GROMACS .gro file of C-alpha atoms in nm:
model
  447
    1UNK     CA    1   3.826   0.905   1.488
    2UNK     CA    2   3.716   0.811   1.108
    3UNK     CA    3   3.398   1.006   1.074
    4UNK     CA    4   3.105   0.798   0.931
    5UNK     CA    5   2.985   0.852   0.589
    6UNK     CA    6   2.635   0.967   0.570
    7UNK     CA    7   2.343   0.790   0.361
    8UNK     CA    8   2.128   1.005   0.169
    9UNK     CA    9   1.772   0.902  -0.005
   10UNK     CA   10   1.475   1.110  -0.170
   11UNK     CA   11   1.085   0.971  -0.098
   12UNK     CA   12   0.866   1.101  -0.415
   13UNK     CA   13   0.584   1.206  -0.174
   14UNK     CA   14   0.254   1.052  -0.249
   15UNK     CA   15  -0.040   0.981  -0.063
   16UNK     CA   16  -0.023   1.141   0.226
   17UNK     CA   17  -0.186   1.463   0.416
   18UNK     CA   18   0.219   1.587   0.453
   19UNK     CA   19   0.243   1.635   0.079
   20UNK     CA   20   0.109   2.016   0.048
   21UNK     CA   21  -0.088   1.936  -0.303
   22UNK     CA   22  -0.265   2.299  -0.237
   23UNK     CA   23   0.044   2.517  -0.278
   24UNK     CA   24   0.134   2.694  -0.569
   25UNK     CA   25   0.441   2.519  -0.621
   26UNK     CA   26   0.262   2.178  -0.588
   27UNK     CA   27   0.297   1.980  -0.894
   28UNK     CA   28   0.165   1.625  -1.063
   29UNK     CA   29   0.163   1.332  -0.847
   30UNK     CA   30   0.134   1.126  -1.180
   31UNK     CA   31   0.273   1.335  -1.456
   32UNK     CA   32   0.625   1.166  -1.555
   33UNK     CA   33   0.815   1.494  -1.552
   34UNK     CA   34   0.741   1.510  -1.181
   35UNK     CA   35   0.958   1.167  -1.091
   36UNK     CA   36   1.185   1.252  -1.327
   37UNK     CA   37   1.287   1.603  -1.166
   38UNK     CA   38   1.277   1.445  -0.837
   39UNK     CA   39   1.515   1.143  -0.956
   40UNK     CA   40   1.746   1.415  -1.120
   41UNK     CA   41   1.785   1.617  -0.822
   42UNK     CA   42   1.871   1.349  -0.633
   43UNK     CA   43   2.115   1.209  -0.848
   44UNK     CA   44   2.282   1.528  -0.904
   45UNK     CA   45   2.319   1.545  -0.474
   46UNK     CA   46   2.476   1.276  -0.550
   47UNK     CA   47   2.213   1.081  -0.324
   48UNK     CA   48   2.198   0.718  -0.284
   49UNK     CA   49   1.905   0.612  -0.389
   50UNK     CA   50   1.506   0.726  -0.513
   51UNK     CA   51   1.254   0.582  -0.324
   52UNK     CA   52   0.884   0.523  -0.446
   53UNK     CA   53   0.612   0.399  -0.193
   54UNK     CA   54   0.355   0.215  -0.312
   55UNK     CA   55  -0.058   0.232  -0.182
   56UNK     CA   56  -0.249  -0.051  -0.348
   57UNK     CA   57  -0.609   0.073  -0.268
   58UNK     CA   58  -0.704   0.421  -0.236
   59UNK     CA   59  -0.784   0.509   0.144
   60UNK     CA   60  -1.109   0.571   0.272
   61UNK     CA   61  -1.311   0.785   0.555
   62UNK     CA   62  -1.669   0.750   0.594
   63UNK     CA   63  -1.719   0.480   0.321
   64UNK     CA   64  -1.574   0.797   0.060
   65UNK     CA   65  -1.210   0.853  -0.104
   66UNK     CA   66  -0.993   1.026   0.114
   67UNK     CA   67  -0.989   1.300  -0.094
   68UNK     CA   68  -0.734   1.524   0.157
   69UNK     CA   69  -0.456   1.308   0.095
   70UNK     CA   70  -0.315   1.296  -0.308
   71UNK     CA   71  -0.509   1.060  -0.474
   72UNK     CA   72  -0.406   0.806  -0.711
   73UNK     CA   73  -0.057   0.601  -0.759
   74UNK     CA   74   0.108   0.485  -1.095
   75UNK     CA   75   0.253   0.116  -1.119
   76UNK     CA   76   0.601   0.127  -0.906
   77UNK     CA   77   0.797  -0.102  -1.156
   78UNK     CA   78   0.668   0.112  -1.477
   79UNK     CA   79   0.774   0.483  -1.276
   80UNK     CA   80   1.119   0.264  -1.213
   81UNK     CA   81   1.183   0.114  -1.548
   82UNK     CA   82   1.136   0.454  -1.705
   83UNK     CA   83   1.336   0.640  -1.465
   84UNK     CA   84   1.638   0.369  -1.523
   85UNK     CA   85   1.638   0.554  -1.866
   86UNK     CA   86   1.721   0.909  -1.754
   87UNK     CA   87   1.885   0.870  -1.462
   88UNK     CA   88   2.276   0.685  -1.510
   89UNK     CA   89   2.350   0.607  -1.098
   90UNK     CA   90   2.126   0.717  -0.870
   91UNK     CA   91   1.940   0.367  -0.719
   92UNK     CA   92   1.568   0.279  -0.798
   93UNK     CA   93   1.400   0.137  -0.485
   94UNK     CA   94   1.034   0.080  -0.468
   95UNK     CA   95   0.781  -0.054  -0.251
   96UNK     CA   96   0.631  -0.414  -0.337
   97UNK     CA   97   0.419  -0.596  -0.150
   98UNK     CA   98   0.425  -0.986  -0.048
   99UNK     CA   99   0.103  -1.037   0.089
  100UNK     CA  100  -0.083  -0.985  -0.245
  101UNK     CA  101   0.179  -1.080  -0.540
  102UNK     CA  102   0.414  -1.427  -0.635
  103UNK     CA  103   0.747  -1.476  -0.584
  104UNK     CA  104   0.795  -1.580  -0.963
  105UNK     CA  105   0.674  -1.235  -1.098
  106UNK     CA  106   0.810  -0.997  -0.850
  107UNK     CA  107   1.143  -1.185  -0.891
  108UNK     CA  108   1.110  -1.115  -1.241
  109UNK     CA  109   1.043  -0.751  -1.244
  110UNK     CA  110   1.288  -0.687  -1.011
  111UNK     CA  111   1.590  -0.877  -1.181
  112UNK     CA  112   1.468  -0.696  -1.481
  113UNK     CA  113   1.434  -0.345  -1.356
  114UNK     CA  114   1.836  -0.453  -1.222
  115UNK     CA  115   1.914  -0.493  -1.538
  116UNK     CA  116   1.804  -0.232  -1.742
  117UNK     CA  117   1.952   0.032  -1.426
  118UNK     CA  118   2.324  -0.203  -1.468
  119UNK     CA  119   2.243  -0.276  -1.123
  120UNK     CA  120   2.058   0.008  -0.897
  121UNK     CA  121   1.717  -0.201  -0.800
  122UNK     CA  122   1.621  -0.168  -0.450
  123UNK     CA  123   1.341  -0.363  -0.291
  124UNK     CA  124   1.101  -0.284   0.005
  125UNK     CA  125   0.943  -0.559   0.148
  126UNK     CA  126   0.593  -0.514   0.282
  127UNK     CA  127   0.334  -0.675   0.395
  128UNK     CA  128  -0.033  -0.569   0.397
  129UNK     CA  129  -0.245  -0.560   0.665
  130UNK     CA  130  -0.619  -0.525   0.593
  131UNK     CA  131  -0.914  -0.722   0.467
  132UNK     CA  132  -0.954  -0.377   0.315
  133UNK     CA  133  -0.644  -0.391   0.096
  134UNK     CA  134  -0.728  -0.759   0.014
  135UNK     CA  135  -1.054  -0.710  -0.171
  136UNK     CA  136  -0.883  -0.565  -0.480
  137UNK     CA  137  -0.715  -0.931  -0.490
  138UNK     CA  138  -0.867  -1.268  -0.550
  139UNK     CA  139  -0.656  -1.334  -0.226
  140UNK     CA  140  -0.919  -1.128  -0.011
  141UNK     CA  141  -0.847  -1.085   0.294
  142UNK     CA  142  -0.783  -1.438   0.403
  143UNK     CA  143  -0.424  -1.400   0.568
  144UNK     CA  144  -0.448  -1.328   0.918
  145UNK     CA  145  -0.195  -1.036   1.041
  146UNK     CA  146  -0.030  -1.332   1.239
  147UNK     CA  147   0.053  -1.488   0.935
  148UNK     CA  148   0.159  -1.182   0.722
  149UNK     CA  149   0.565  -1.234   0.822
  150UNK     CA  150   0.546  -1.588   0.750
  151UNK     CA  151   0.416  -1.493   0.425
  152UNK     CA  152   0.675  -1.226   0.370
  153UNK     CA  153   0.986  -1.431   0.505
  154UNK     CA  154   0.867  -1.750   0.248
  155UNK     CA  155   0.827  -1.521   0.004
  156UNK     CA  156   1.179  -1.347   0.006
  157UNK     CA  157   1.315  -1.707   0.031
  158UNK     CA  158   1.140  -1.818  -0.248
  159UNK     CA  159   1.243  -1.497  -0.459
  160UNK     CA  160   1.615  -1.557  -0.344
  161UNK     CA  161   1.621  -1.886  -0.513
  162UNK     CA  162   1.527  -1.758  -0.813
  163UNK     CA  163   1.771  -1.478  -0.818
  164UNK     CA  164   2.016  -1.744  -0.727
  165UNK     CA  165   1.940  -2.026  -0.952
  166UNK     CA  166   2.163  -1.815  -1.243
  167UNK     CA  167   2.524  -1.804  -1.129
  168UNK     CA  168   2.598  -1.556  -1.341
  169UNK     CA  169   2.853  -1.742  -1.565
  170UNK     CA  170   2.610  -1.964  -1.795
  171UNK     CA  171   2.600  -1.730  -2.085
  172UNK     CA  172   2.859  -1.787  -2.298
  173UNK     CA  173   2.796  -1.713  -2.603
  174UNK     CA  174   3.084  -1.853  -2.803
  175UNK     CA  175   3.036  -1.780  -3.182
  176UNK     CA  176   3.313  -1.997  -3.307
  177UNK     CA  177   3.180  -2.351  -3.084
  178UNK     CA  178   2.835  -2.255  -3.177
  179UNK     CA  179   2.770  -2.233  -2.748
  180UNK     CA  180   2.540  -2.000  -2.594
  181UNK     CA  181   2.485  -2.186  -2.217
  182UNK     CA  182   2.755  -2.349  -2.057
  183UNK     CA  183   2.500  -2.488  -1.834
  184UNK     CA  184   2.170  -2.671  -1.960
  185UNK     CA  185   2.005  -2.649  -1.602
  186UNK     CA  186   2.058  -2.258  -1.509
  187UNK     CA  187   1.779  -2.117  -1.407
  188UNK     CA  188   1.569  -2.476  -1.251
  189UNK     CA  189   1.401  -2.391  -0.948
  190UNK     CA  190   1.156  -2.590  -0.695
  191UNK     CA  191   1.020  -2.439  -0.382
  192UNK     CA  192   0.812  -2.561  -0.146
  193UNK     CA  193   0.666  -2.440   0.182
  194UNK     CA  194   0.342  -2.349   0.372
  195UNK     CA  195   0.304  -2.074   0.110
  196UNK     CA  196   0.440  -2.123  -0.191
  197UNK     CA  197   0.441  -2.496  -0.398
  198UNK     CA  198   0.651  -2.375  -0.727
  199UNK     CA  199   0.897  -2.533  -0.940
  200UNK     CA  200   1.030  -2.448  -1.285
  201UNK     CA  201   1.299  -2.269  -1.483
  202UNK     CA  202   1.357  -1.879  -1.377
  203UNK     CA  203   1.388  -1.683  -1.728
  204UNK     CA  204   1.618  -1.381  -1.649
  205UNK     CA  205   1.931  -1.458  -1.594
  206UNK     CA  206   2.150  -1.323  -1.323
  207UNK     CA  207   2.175  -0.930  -1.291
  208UNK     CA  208   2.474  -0.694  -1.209
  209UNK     CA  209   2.347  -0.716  -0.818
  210UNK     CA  210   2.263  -1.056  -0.808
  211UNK     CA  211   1.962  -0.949  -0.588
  212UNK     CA  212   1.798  -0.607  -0.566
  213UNK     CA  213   1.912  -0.447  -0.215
  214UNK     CA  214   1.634  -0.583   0.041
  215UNK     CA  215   1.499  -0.252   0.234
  216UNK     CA  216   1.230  -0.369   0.497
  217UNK     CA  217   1.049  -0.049   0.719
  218UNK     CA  218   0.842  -0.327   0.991
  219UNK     CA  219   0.903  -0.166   1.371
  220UNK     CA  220   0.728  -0.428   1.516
  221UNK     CA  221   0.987  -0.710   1.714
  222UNK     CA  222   0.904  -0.945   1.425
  223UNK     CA  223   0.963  -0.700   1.169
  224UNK     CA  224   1.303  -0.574   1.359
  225UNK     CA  225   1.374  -0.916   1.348
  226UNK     CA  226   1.261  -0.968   0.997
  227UNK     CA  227   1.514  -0.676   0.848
  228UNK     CA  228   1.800  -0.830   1.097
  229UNK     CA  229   1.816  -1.167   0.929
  230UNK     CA  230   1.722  -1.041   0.564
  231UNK     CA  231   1.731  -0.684   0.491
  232UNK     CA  232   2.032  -0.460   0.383
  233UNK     CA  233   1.827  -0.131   0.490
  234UNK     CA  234   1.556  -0.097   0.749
  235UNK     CA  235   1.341   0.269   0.698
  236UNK     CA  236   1.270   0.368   1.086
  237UNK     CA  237   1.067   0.642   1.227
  238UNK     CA  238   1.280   0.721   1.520
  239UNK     CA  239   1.476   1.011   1.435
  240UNK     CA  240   1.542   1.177   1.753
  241UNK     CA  241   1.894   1.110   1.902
  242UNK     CA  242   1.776   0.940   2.169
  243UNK     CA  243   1.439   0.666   1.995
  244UNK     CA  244   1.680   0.681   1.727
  245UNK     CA  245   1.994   0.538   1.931
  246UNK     CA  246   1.750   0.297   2.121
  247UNK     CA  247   1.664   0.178   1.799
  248UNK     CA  248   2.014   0.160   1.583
  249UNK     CA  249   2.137  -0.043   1.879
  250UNK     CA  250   1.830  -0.303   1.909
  251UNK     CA  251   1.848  -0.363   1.533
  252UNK     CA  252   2.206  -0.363   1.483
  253UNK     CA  253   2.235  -0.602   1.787
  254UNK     CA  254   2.049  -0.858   1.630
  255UNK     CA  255   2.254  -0.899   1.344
  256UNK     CA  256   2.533  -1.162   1.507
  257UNK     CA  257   2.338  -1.454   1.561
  258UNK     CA  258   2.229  -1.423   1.143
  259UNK     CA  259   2.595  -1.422   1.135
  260UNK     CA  260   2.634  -1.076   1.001
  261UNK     CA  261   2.822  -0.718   1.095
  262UNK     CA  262   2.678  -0.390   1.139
  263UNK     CA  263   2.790  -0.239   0.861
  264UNK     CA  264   2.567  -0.500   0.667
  265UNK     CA  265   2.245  -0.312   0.825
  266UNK     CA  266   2.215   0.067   0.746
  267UNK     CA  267   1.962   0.227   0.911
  268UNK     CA  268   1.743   0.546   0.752
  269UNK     CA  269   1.477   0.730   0.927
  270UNK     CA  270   1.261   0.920   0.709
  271UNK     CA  271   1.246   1.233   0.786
  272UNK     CA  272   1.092   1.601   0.640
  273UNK     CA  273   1.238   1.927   0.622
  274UNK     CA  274   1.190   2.313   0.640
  275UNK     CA  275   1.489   2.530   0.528
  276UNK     CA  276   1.500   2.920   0.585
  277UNK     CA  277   1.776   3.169   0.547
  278UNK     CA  278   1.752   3.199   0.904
  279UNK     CA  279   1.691   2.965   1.208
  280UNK     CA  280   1.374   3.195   1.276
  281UNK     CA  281   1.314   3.258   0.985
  282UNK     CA  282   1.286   2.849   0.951
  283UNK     CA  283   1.099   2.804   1.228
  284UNK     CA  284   0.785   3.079   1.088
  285UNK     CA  285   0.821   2.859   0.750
  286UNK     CA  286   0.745   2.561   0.960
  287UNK     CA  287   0.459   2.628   1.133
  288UNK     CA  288   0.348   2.764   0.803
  289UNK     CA  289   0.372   2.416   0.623
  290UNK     CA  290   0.255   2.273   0.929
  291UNK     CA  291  -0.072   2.440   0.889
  292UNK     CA  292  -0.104   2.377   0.567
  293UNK     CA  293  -0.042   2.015   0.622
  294UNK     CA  294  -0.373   2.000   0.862
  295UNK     CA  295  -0.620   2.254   0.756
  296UNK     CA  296  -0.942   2.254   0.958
  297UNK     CA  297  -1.085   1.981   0.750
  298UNK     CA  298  -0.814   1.749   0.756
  299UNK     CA  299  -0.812   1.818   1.148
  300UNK     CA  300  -1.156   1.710   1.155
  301UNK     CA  301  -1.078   1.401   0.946
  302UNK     CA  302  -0.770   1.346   1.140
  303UNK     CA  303  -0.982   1.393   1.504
  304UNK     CA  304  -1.273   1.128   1.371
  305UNK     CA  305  -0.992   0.825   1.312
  306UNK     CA  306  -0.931   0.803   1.698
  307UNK     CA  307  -1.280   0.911   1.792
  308UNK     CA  308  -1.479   0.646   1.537
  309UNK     CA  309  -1.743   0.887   1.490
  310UNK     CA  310  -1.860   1.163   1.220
  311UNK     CA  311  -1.700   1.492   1.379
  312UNK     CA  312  -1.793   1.706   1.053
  313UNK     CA  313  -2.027   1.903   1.329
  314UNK     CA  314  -1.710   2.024   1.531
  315UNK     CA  315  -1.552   2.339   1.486
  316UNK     CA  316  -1.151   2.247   1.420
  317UNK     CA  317  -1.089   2.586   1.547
  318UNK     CA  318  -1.285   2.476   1.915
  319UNK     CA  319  -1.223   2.239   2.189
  320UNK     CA  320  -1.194   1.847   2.115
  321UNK     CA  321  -1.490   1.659   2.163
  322UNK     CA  322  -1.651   1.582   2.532
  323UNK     CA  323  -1.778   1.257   2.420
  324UNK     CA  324  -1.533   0.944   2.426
  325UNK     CA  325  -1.398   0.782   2.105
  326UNK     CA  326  -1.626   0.439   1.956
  327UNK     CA  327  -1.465   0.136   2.068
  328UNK     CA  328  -1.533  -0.178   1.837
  329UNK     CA  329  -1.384  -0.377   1.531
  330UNK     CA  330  -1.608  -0.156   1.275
  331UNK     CA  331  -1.369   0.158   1.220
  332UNK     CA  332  -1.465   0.466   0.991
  333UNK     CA  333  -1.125   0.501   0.827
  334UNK     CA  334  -1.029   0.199   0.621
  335UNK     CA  335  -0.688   0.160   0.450
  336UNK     CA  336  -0.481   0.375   0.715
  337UNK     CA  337  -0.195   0.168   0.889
  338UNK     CA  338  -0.209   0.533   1.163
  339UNK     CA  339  -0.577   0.362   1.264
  340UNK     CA  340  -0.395   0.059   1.451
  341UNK     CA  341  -0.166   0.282   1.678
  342UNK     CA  342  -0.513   0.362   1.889
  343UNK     CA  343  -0.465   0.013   2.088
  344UNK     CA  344  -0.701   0.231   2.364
  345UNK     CA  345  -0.858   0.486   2.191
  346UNK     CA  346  -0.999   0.647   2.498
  347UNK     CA  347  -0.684   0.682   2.688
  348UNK     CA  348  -0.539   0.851   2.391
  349UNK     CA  349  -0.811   1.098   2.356
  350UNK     CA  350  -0.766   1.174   2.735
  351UNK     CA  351  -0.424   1.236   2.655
  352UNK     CA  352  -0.484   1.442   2.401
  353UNK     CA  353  -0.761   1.628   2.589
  354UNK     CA  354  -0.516   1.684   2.882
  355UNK     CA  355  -0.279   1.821   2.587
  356UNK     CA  356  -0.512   2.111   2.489
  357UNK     CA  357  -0.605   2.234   2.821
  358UNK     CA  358  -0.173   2.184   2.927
  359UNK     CA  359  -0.142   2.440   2.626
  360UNK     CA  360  -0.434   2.571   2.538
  361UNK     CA  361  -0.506   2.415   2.206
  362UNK     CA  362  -0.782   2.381   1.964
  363UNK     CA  363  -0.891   2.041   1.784
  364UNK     CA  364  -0.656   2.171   1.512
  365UNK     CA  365  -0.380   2.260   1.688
  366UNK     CA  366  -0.343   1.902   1.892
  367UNK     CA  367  -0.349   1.740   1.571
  368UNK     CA  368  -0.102   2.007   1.441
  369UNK     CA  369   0.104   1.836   1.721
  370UNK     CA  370   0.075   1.529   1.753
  371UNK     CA  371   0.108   1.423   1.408
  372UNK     CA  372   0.426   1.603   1.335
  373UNK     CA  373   0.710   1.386   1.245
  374UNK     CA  374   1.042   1.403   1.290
  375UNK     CA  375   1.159   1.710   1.091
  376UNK     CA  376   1.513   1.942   1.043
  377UNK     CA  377   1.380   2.314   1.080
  378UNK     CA  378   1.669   2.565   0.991
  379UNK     CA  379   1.917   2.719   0.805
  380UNK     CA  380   2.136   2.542   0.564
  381UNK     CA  381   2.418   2.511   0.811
  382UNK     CA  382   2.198   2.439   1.128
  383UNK     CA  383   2.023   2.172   0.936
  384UNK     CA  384   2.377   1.980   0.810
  385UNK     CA  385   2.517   2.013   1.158
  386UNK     CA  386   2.176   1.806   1.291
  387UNK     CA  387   2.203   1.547   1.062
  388UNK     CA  388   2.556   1.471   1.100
  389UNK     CA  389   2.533   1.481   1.492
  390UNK     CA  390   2.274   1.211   1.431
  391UNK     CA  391   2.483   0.992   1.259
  392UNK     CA  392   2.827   1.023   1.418
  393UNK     CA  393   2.598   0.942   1.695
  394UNK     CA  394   2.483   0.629   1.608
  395UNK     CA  395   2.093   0.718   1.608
  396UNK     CA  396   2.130   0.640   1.221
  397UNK     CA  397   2.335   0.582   0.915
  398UNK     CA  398   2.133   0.867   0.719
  399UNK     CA  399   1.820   0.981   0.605
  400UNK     CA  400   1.525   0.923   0.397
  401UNK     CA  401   1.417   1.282   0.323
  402UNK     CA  402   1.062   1.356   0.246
  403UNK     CA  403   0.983   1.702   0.092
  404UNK     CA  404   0.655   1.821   0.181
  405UNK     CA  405   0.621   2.002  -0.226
  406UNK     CA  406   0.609   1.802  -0.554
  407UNK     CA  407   0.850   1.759  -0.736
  408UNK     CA  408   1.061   2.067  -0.653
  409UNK     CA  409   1.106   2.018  -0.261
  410UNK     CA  410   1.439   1.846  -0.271
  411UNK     CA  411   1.570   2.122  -0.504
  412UNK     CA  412   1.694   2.407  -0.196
  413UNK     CA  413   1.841   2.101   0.007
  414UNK     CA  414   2.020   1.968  -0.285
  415UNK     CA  415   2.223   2.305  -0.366
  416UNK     CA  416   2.272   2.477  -0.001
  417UNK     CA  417   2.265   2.138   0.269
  418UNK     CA  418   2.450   1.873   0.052
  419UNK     CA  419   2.743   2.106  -0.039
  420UNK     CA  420   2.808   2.163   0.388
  421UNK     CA  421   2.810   1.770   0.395
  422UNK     CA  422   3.065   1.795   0.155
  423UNK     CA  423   3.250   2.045   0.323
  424UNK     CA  424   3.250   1.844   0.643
  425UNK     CA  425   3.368   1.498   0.433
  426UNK     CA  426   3.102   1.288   0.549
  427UNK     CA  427   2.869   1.331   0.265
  428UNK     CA  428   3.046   1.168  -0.125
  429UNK     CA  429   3.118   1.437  -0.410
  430UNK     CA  430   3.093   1.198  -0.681
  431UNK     CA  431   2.982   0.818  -0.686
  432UNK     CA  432   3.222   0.572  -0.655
  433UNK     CA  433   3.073   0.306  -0.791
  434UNK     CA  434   2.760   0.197  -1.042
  435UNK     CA  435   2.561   0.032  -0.819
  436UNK     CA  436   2.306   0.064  -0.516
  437UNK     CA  437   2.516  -0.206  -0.361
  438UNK     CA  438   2.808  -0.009  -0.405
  439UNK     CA  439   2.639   0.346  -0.293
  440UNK     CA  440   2.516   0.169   0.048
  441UNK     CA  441   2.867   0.033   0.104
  442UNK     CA  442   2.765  -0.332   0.108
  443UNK     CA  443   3.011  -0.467  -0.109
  444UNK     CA  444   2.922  -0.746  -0.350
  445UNK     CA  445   2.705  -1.059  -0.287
  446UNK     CA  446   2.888  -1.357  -0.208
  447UNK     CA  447   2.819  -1.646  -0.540
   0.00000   0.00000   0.00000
């Protein structure tokens, strides 16, 4: 049996309590140098693509800056655009948001950032949430959260018509006729819907890729659905063989009735990583990291999003709270999506109560474990022989790997997991082609 090929991508880390900012081989967050060693570590593991995430308000806890996650977030299309210029085929994908920006200019920036990579622009499609979020925008917070996929859907329809209203063969540019267009109309556009009421001429003609690749990371059913009928990569969080099967199935079995194959739908759960000479000697790193992920105060901070209520009295080190968790729209952490997985925050902290005295644990130590993600712990060969067990499996068609340091994290998986892909033939040597199209295996837009 052919062995599948596995997909490879590197998250920059940003803000979020799993990047360990406090270690001494933490770097910049913002400094340039730090994306560019990331991107070039990547691209020399011969990985498919960079991935940026974007946060477009800084969170909050208490009415203050979260100040245990890493503040602060350059511009996604300017970190992109720059890294086009030192990086020759690795792909650029990047978070942008359709609740708060126009089809016209995101269009724009994205055909643009495909050009000036010759065709490695990648596009996650989000949508925002929160009233929070919306009062950096004249928008507000006026979309309801039943709306937001209507939004988003409208919105990648409207951008597709202006990636599509250049052919691609207008530009002619014949000296000796004196002809530049062939066609006087390329570029005319008009779009109207519920959302959008545009119409006009699009002014960057059609890049190398046509489109950007469409990522989409919703787990909802709509969003599932969403990433079935639109997306060419869906980022999941179910990396265990068996959520992750349940979940490559379910997505991939949408994909007929859009009149599309499976191969058309890669799916990449994100996913961290802990190397060690040893399996043991793995596992001690681990719980290392893991504790330096959620030090007693980011316990406590952690502890007071379920519960709705200062905690800063508690002891991280002690038991959990005796009193029950504050029940009510008003909610002390603002900006955090993790906030809106407590459907019944009192069941959950009885859960989580019944956790400690099962095992004995302190505050910190249940949100040690609950929190943890899914994560490869071992050696170098232990490590290449779980990820390619997942994906011969069918729980996913790679990885996007999240190092928990800044910007030198990737740097150990890159030279001792990568070359035992290789080995095995399911992981590329060299790139076969220029683009993020080609990297995914997509094959070229139709015209």
């Amino acid at each position: 049996m052919t062995q599948k090929q596995i997909h490879l991508a590197a998250h920059f880390p940003g803000v979020n309590n799993t990047t360990v900012w406090s270690d001494p081989a933490g770097g910049s967050h913002i400094e340039f140098d730090s994306f560019v060693h990331l991107a070039r570590t990547a691209e020399r593991a011969k990985f498919d693509f960079f991935f940026l995430a974007e946060g477009l308000r800084l969170r909050e806890q208490g009415g203050q800056i979260y100040d245990l996650d890493v503040v602060g977030r350059p511009d996604t299309f300017t970190v992109l655009a720059a890294l086009a210029a030192v990086t020759d085929r690795l792909g650029l994908t990047g978070t942008i948001n359709s609740t708060f920006n126009e089809p016209y200019e995101v269009a724009r920036q994205f055909a643009s950032l495909d050009h000036l990579s010759a065709g490695r622009a990648g596009w996650n499609v989000v949508t925002s949430w929160d009233a929070f979020t919306g009062e950096n925008f004249r928008r507000g917070g006026f979309l309801p959260e039943s709306d937001r996929y209507v939004r988003a859907k409208q919105f990648l329809a409207t951008a597709t018509e202006l990636f599509d209203s250049w052919r691609g063969d207008e530009i002619v540019a014949d000296r000796e006729a004196g002809v530049f267009l062939s066609d006087p109309n390329a570029g005319a556009f008009a779009h109207t819907d519920s959302q959008f009421d545009i119409h006009g001429r699009f002014n960057v003609p059609r890049s190398p890729q046509g489109r950007p690749v469409i990522l989409q990371a919703g787990d909802s059913d709509e969003g599932r659905e969403f990433a079935a009928a639109t997306a060419d990569a869906i980022f999941s969080r179910h990396g265990t063989l068996e959520a992750g099967q349940a979940f490559y199935a379910d997505v991939k079995g949408r994909l007929a009735k859009y009149g599309r194959t499976p191969d058309q739908l890669k799916v990449l759960p994100a996913a961290t990583f802990v190397l060690g000479d040893t399996d043991a000697d793995a596992q001690e790193k681990a719980a290392v990291v893991r504790r330096q992920q959620v030090s007693g105060q980011t316990a406590i901070k952690f502890a007071e999003q379920l519960w709705n209520r200062d905690l800063s009295g508690y002891d991280p080190d002690g038991p959990l709270p005796d009193v029950d968790p504050v029940v009510g729209d008003s909610h002390i952490s603002r900006g955090r999506a993790s906030v809106r997985m407590f459907r019944d925050p009192v069941a959950v902290a009885a859960q989580w109560r019944a956790l400690a005295e099962e095992k004995k644990l302190s505050l910190r130590e249940v949100v040690i474990e609950v929190t943890g993600r899914q994560n490869f712990i071992g050696s170098a060969a232990t490590i290449a022989e779980q990820i390619n067990t997942l994906v011969q499996a069918d729980a996913s068609d790679g990885f996007i790997l999240v190092p928990h340091i800044t910007p030198g994290g990737l740097d150990e998986f890159a030279d001792t997991v990568v070359p035992l892909l290789q080995e095995r033939g399911v992981f590329r040597t060299e790139y076969e082609g220029t683009t993020l199209r080609d990297h995914l295996g997509l094959g070229p837009l139709r015209s």
